[in-house]
CSV table of C-alpha atoms in Angstrom, one decimal:
chain,number,residue,atom,x,y,z
N,1,UNK,CA,109.7,-79.2,193.4
N,2,UNK,CA,107.8,-77.8,195.2
N,3,UNK,CA,103.8,-78.8,194.2
N,4,UNK,CA,103.0,-74.6,195.2
N,5,UNK,CA,105.3,-73.3,192.6
N,6,UNK,CA,104.0,-72.8,189.7
N,7,UNK,CA,100.5,-71.6,189.9
N,8,UNK,CA,98.7,-70.0,192.7
N,9,UNK,CA,95.0,-70.7,192.9
N,10,UNK,CA,95.1,-73.0,190.2
N,11,UNK,CA,97.8,-76.2,192.0
N,12,UNK,CA,96.7,-75.1,195.4
N,13,UNK,CA,92.8,-75.4,194.4
N,14,UNK,CA,94.2,-78.8,192.6
N,15,UNK,CA,95.5,-80.5,195.4
N,16,UNK,CA,93.4,-79.7,198.0
N,17,UNK,CA,90.8,-80.8,196.0
N,18,UNK,CA,91.9,-84.3,194.5
N,19,UNK,CA,92.5,-84.5,198.6
N,20,UNK,CA,88.9,-84.1,199.4
N,21,UNK,CA,88.3,-87.0,196.8
N,22,UNK,CA,91.1,-89.2,198.1
N,23,UNK,CA,88.9,-87.9,202.2
N,24,UNK,CA,85.6,-89.6,200.7
N,25,UNK,CA,87.4,-92.3,198.8
N,26,UNK,CA,89.2,-93.4,202.7
N,27,UNK,CA,86.3,-92.1,204.8
N,28,UNK,CA,85.2,-96.0,204.6
N,29,UNK,CA,88.5,-96.6,206.5
N,30,UNK,CA,88.7,-93.6,209.0
N,31,UNK,CA,85.2,-93.3,210.3
N,32,UNK,CA,85.5,-94.9,213.2
N,33,UNK,CA,88.6,-92.9,213.8
N,34,UNK,CA,87.1,-89.7,213.3
N,35,UNK,CA,82.9,-89.4,213.8
N,36,UNK,CA,82.6,-92.7,216.1
N,37,UNK,CA,81.4,-91.5,219.7
N,38,UNK,CA,84.2,-89.8,220.9
N,39,UNK,CA,83.2,-86.1,221.7
N,40,UNK,CA,86.3,-85.0,224.0
N,41,UNK,CA,86.7,-81.8,222.9
N,42,UNK,CA,89.5,-81.6,220.6
N,43,UNK,CA,93.6,-79.8,221.9
N,44,UNK,CA,94.3,-76.9,219.9
N,45,UNK,CA,92.9,-73.4,219.5
N,46,UNK,CA,89.7,-73.5,217.3
N,47,UNK,CA,88.9,-72.8,213.9
N,48,UNK,CA,85.6,-73.6,212.8
N,49,UNK,CA,82.8,-75.3,214.5
N,50,UNK,CA,80.9,-77.9,212.4
N,51,UNK,CA,77.2,-78.6,214.0
N,52,UNK,CA,79.2,-78.5,217.3
N,53,UNK,CA,82.9,-80.8,215.9
N,54,UNK,CA,85.5,-78.6,216.4
N,55,UNK,CA,88.1,-78.1,213.4
N,56,UNK,CA,91.1,-76.3,215.7
N,57,UNK,CA,94.5,-75.3,214.4
N,58,UNK,CA,96.4,-78.7,215.2
N,59,UNK,CA,94.3,-80.5,212.3
N,60,UNK,CA,94.9,-77.5,209.7
N,61,UNK,CA,99.1,-77.5,210.3
N,62,UNK,CA,98.9,-80.7,210.1
N,63,UNK,CA,97.1,-80.6,206.0
N,64,UNK,CA,99.7,-77.8,205.3
N,65,UNK,CA,102.5,-80.0,206.7
N,66,UNK,CA,101.0,-83.2,204.6
N,67,UNK,CA,101.1,-80.8,201.7
N,68,UNK,CA,103.8,-79.5,201.9
N,69,UNK,CA,103.4,-76.2,201.7
N,70,UNK,CA,105.1,-73.5,200.8
N,71,UNK,CA,105.9,-70.3,203.1
N,72,UNK,CA,104.6,-68.2,199.9
N,73,UNK,CA,101.1,-69.8,199.8
N,74,UNK,CA,100.6,-70.8,203.4
N,75,UNK,CA,97.9,-68.0,203.6
N,76,UNK,CA,96.1,-69.2,200.1
N,77,UNK,CA,96.2,-72.8,201.1
N,78,UNK,CA,95.4,-72.1,204.4
N,79,UNK,CA,92.0,-70.9,203.3
N,80,UNK,CA,90.9,-74.7,200.6
N,81,UNK,CA,92.8,-76.5,203.5
N,82,UNK,CA,90.3,-75.3,206.6
N,83,UNK,CA,87.3,-76.0,204.1
N,84,UNK,CA,88.4,-79.4,203.0
N,85,UNK,CA,88.6,-79.8,206.6
N,86,UNK,CA,85.2,-78.5,206.8
N,87,UNK,CA,83.8,-80.7,204.2
N,88,UNK,CA,85.2,-83.8,205.7
N,89,UNK,CA,83.7,-83.6,209.6
N,90,UNK,CA,80.4,-83.7,206.9
N,91,UNK,CA,80.7,-86.5,205.3
N,92,UNK,CA,82.3,-88.3,208.5
N,93,UNK,CA,79.3,-87.1,210.7
N,94,UNK,CA,77.1,-88.3,207.6
N,95,UNK,CA,78.9,-91.9,207.5
N,96,UNK,CA,78.3,-92.2,211.6
N,97,UNK,CA,74.7,-91.3,211.5
N,98,UNK,CA,74.2,-94.0,209.1
N,99,UNK,CA,76.7,-96.7,210.4
N,100,UNK,CA,79.2,-96.6,207.6
N,101,UNK,CA,81.5,-96.9,210.0
N,102,UNK,CA,80.0,-100.0,211.6
N,103,UNK,CA,80.1,-102.3,207.9
N,104,UNK,CA,82.6,-105.2,208.2
N,105,UNK,CA,84.3,-104.3,206.0
N,106,UNK,CA,84.7,-101.1,207.1
N,107,UNK,CA,86.1,-101.9,210.6
N,108,UNK,CA,88.1,-104.0,208.7
N,109,UNK,CA,89.9,-101.1,206.5
N,110,UNK,CA,90.0,-99.4,210.3
N,111,UNK,CA,92.0,-101.9,211.7
N,112,UNK,CA,94.4,-102.4,209.2
N,113,UNK,CA,95.2,-98.5,209.2
N,114,UNK,CA,95.5,-98.7,213.2
N,115,UNK,CA,97.7,-101.3,212.8
N,116,UNK,CA,99.5,-99.8,210.2
N,117,UNK,CA,100.6,-96.7,211.7
N,118,UNK,CA,100.8,-97.9,214.8
N,119,UNK,CA,103.6,-99.6,213.2
N,120,UNK,CA,105.2,-98.0,211.7
N,121,UNK,CA,105.4,-95.4,214.5
N,122,UNK,CA,107.3,-98.1,216.3
N,123,UNK,CA,109.8,-98.8,213.7
N,124,UNK,CA,110.6,-94.4,213.4
N,125,UNK,CA,111.0,-94.4,217.2
N,126,UNK,CA,113.7,-97.5,216.7
N,127,UNK,CA,115.8,-96.3,213.6
N,128,UNK,CA,114.9,-92.8,214.0
N,129,UNK,CA,118.0,-91.8,215.2
N,130,UNK,CA,120.0,-93.7,212.6
N,131,UNK,CA,123.4,-90.9,211.7
N,132,UNK,CA,123.4,-89.7,208.3
N,133,UNK,CA,126.7,-90.7,206.3
N,134,UNK,CA,130.2,-89.7,206.7
N,135,UNK,CA,132.2,-87.6,204.6
N,136,UNK,CA,134.3,-90.9,204.9
N,137,UNK,CA,131.4,-93.2,203.7
N,138,UNK,CA,130.5,-90.9,200.9
N,139,UNK,CA,134.2,-91.3,199.2
N,140,UNK,CA,134.5,-94.1,199.6
N,141,UNK,CA,131.5,-95.2,197.7
N,142,UNK,CA,132.2,-92.6,195.2
N,143,UNK,CA,136.2,-94.6,194.7
N,144,UNK,CA,134.7,-98.2,194.7
N,145,UNK,CA,132.0,-97.1,192.1
N,146,UNK,CA,133.6,-94.9,188.9
N,147,UNK,CA,131.6,-96.5,186.4
N,148,UNK,CA,128.9,-93.9,187.8
N,149,UNK,CA,131.3,-91.1,188.5
N,150,UNK,CA,134.5,-90.8,187.5
N,151,UNK,CA,134.6,-93.0,184.4
N,152,UNK,CA,130.7,-92.1,183.6
N,153,UNK,CA,129.3,-92.9,180.0
N,154,UNK,CA,126.6,-91.3,178.3
N,155,UNK,CA,124.3,-93.7,175.9
N,156,UNK,CA,122.4,-91.8,173.0
N,157,UNK,CA,119.7,-93.7,171.0
N,158,UNK,CA,117.9,-93.3,168.6
N,159,UNK,CA,114.4,-95.4,168.7
N,160,UNK,CA,111.3,-96.8,166.5
N,161,UNK,CA,108.4,-98.0,168.5
N,162,UNK,CA,106.1,-100.4,167.4
N,163,UNK,CA,103.3,-102.1,168.5
N,164,UNK,CA,104.7,-105.6,170.0
N,165,UNK,CA,102.0,-107.0,167.2
N,166,UNK,CA,103.7,-105.9,165.0
N,167,UNK,CA,106.9,-107.4,165.3
N,168,UNK,CA,107.4,-110.5,163.2
N,169,UNK,CA,109.8,-112.7,161.7
N,170,UNK,CA,110.4,-110.3,158.8
N,171,UNK,CA,110.6,-107.4,160.7
N,172,UNK,CA,113.2,-108.9,162.4
N,173,UNK,CA,114.8,-110.2,159.3
N,174,UNK,CA,115.4,-106.7,158.2
N,175,UNK,CA,117.0,-105.8,161.4
N,176,UNK,CA,119.4,-107.8,160.9
N,177,UNK,CA,119.9,-107.2,158.0
N,178,UNK,CA,119.7,-102.9,157.9
N,179,UNK,CA,122.2,-101.0,158.0
N,180,UNK,CA,120.7,-97.8,159.9
N,181,UNK,CA,117.6,-97.1,161.5
N,182,UNK,CA,116.4,-95.1,159.0
N,183,UNK,CA,117.0,-98.8,156.8
N,184,UNK,CA,114.7,-99.3,158.9
N,185,UNK,CA,112.2,-96.8,158.8
N,186,UNK,CA,111.6,-97.1,154.9
N,187,UNK,CA,110.9,-101.0,155.2
N,188,UNK,CA,108.3,-100.2,158.1
N,189,UNK,CA,106.8,-96.9,155.9
N,190,UNK,CA,107.0,-99.7,152.3
N,191,UNK,CA,105.0,-102.3,155.1
N,192,UNK,CA,102.2,-100.1,156.0
N,193,UNK,CA,103.5,-100.2,160.0
N,194,UNK,CA,102.7,-97.4,162.1
N,195,UNK,CA,105.7,-95.8,164.3
N,196,UNK,CA,106.9,-93.1,166.3
N,197,UNK,CA,110.7,-91.8,166.3
N,198,UNK,CA,111.9,-91.0,169.9
N,199,UNK,CA,115.3,-90.6,171.2
N,200,UNK,CA,116.8,-91.8,174.5
N,201,UNK,CA,120.0,-91.1,176.7
N,202,UNK,CA,121.3,-93.0,179.9
N,203,UNK,CA,124.0,-93.2,181.7
N,204,UNK,CA,126.3,-95.8,183.2
N,205,UNK,CA,124.6,-94.5,186.6
N,206,UNK,CA,121.4,-94.9,185.1
N,207,UNK,CA,121.7,-98.7,183.8
N,208,UNK,CA,122.7,-102.1,185.4
N,209,UNK,CA,126.0,-102.6,185.4
N,210,UNK,CA,125.6,-106.0,182.9
N,211,UNK,CA,123.5,-103.7,180.1
N,212,UNK,CA,126.2,-100.9,180.5
N,213,UNK,CA,128.2,-103.4,179.4
N,214,UNK,CA,126.6,-104.7,176.8
N,215,UNK,CA,126.3,-101.1,175.1
N,216,UNK,CA,129.9,-100.6,175.5
N,217,UNK,CA,131.1,-103.6,173.6
N,218,UNK,CA,128.7,-102.5,170.7
N,219,UNK,CA,130.0,-100.3,167.3
N,220,UNK,CA,128.4,-96.9,167.4
N,221,UNK,CA,125.1,-97.7,164.8
N,222,UNK,CA,124.5,-100.8,166.0
N,223,UNK,CA,120.6,-101.8,165.7
N,224,UNK,CA,119.2,-104.3,168.5
N,225,UNK,CA,116.0,-104.4,169.5
N,226,UNK,CA,114.1,-104.1,173.5
N,227,UNK,CA,110.2,-106.0,174.0
N,228,UNK,CA,109.1,-103.9,176.9
N,229,UNK,CA,105.5,-105.2,176.9
N,230,UNK,CA,102.7,-104.6,173.9
N,231,UNK,CA,105.0,-101.8,172.4
N,232,UNK,CA,108.8,-103.3,171.4
N,233,UNK,CA,112.0,-100.7,170.5
N,234,UNK,CA,113.9,-100.4,167.7
N,235,UNK,CA,117.3,-98.9,169.1
N,236,UNK,CA,120.1,-97.9,167.2
N,237,UNK,CA,123.7,-97.0,169.4
N,238,UNK,CA,123.6,-93.3,167.9
N,239,UNK,CA,126.8,-92.3,170.7
N,240,UNK,CA,128.5,-93.1,173.2
N,241,UNK,CA,130.2,-90.0,175.3
N,242,UNK,CA,132.2,-89.7,178.6
N,243,UNK,CA,130.9,-87.6,181.1
N,244,UNK,CA,132.4,-87.7,185.1
N,245,UNK,CA,130.9,-86.7,188.0
N,246,UNK,CA,133.1,-85.0,190.5
N,247,UNK,CA,132.8,-85.5,193.7
N,248,UNK,CA,131.6,-82.6,194.8
N,249,UNK,CA,129.1,-83.2,192.8
N,250,UNK,CA,127.6,-86.9,193.1
N,251,UNK,CA,128.2,-86.3,197.1
N,252,UNK,CA,124.7,-85.4,197.8
N,253,UNK,CA,123.4,-88.1,195.5
N,254,UNK,CA,125.3,-90.8,197.2
N,255,UNK,CA,124.5,-89.2,200.6
N,256,UNK,CA,121.2,-89.2,200.3
N,257,UNK,CA,121.3,-93.3,199.1
N,258,UNK,CA,124.0,-94.6,202.1
N,259,UNK,CA,121.3,-92.9,204.4
N,260,UNK,CA,117.8,-94.5,202.1
N,261,UNK,CA,120.2,-97.9,202.5
N,262,UNK,CA,121.1,-97.3,206.1
N,263,UNK,CA,117.3,-96.9,207.3
N,264,UNK,CA,116.5,-100.0,205.4
N,265,UNK,CA,119.3,-102.5,206.9
N,266,UNK,CA,118.5,-101.1,210.4
N,267,UNK,CA,113.9,-101.8,209.6
N,268,UNK,CA,115.2,-105.3,208.1
N,269,UNK,CA,117.2,-106.3,210.8
N,270,UNK,CA,114.9,-104.9,213.7
N,271,UNK,CA,112.1,-107.4,211.9
N,272,UNK,CA,114.5,-110.6,211.6
N,273,UNK,CA,115.4,-109.8,215.6
N,274,UNK,CA,111.4,-110.1,215.9
N,275,UNK,CA,110.7,-113.1,214.0
N,276,UNK,CA,113.7,-114.7,215.3
N,277,UNK,CA,111.8,-114.1,219.2
N,278,UNK,CA,108.5,-114.5,217.5
N,279,UNK,CA,106.7,-118.3,217.9
N,280,UNK,CA,105.1,-118.1,214.3
N,281,UNK,CA,102.4,-120.9,212.9
N,282,UNK,CA,101.3,-120.8,209.8
N,283,UNK,CA,97.8,-122.5,209.8
N,284,UNK,CA,97.3,-123.6,205.8
N,285,UNK,CA,99.4,-125.4,204.1
N,286,UNK,CA,99.1,-122.7,201.4
N,287,UNK,CA,99.8,-119.8,203.2
N,288,UNK,CA,103.5,-122.3,204.4
N,289,UNK,CA,103.5,-123.0,200.7
N,290,UNK,CA,103.5,-119.4,199.9
N,291,UNK,CA,105.7,-117.9,203.3
N,292,UNK,CA,108.8,-120.4,201.7
N,293,UNK,CA,108.8,-119.2,198.2
N,294,UNK,CA,108.6,-115.5,199.3
N,295,UNK,CA,111.5,-116.3,201.8
N,296,UNK,CA,113.9,-118.1,199.1
N,297,UNK,CA,112.8,-115.5,196.2
N,298,UNK,CA,116.6,-113.9,194.9
N,299,UNK,CA,115.9,-109.9,197.0
N,300,UNK,CA,113.4,-111.0,199.2
N,301,UNK,CA,112.5,-109.0,202.0
N,302,UNK,CA,110.3,-108.6,204.5
N,303,UNK,CA,107.1,-106.7,202.8
N,304,UNK,CA,105.2,-106.1,206.6
N,305,UNK,CA,106.3,-102.3,206.9
N,306,UNK,CA,108.7,-100.2,205.5
N,307,UNK,CA,111.4,-98.5,208.0
N,308,UNK,CA,111.3,-94.6,207.1
N,309,UNK,CA,113.2,-92.5,204.5
N,310,UNK,CA,113.1,-89.4,202.9
N,311,UNK,CA,111.3,-89.5,199.6
N,312,UNK,CA,114.1,-90.8,196.9
N,313,UNK,CA,115.5,-88.2,194.3
N,314,UNK,CA,116.3,-89.3,191.6
N,315,UNK,CA,119.9,-90.1,191.7
N,316,UNK,CA,123.0,-91.9,189.7
N,317,UNK,CA,123.8,-94.2,192.8
N,318,UNK,CA,120.6,-95.0,193.5
N,319,UNK,CA,119.2,-95.8,189.3
N,320,UNK,CA,121.9,-98.7,189.9
N,321,UNK,CA,119.7,-100.6,191.5
N,322,UNK,CA,116.4,-99.9,189.7
N,323,UNK,CA,118.0,-100.0,185.7
N,324,UNK,CA,115.7,-98.9,183.0
N,325,UNK,CA,112.3,-100.4,182.5
N,326,UNK,CA,112.7,-102.7,179.6
N,327,UNK,CA,116.2,-102.9,178.7
N,328,UNK,CA,117.6,-106.6,180.0
């Protein structure tokens, strides 16, 4: 959903002001790039001049693109973003005056930002021509994963959420002997334990396969406990339903999932190639041990720079990789 969809001016103003705050926060990282003695005239038609420094159409267009402004909101957003660019230029100029851009920490942040931008641009160029998945690939994934699509199940659950500090052996024994979640709620009331009632529905496409299997093996009404940090969920399995998805319904989600996977695999392959031809020396025992531990961890991947990919969507196929937090 487009972030400029709901409120014409309030939402735009909120986005722009948030961007301005971010600009002020990260100013230390970009001051040396934006106001550090480079007096070369900026390309593009000038929209405003701030103490002799021009703000151009190209700069504004980039801000509009980054803010993902819809066509209907272009006019209002343009005015707001131009003001934000003026404010940013004023801050950058002042930062240059008081030598903020020469602070060692700032210079280090600038170098880090430049390295990330260049690395990301290289990766985009290297794997930017990955083809979209074919219809055959999409159909093959659909057929090989019936639990996510044609045989998808929906699990309806009822929950009592309590503080983990209130979870004790007496309550656990009550859960083991209770016939329903209402029995547990009555016990909590009698023992002055605070709780919140919630309902939760998840499909076999949202959950890790092993968890879906466990839920499918449970009878309706089964009670179980899940700990999530400082809160604990007392859960009853209320119902299990068939909610199949057709190939036509699932195709867009599968296509995006497979494309993202191709992009990630291509990025991992390029990093592996670069590492295989580079001379990498770990100059301390600590860094060597840390690198060895990270490389041997299950599912470990190089975190240097992520391959560019479209923004993730809440799709059933992606959810398979995530599972649901806390449901182990």
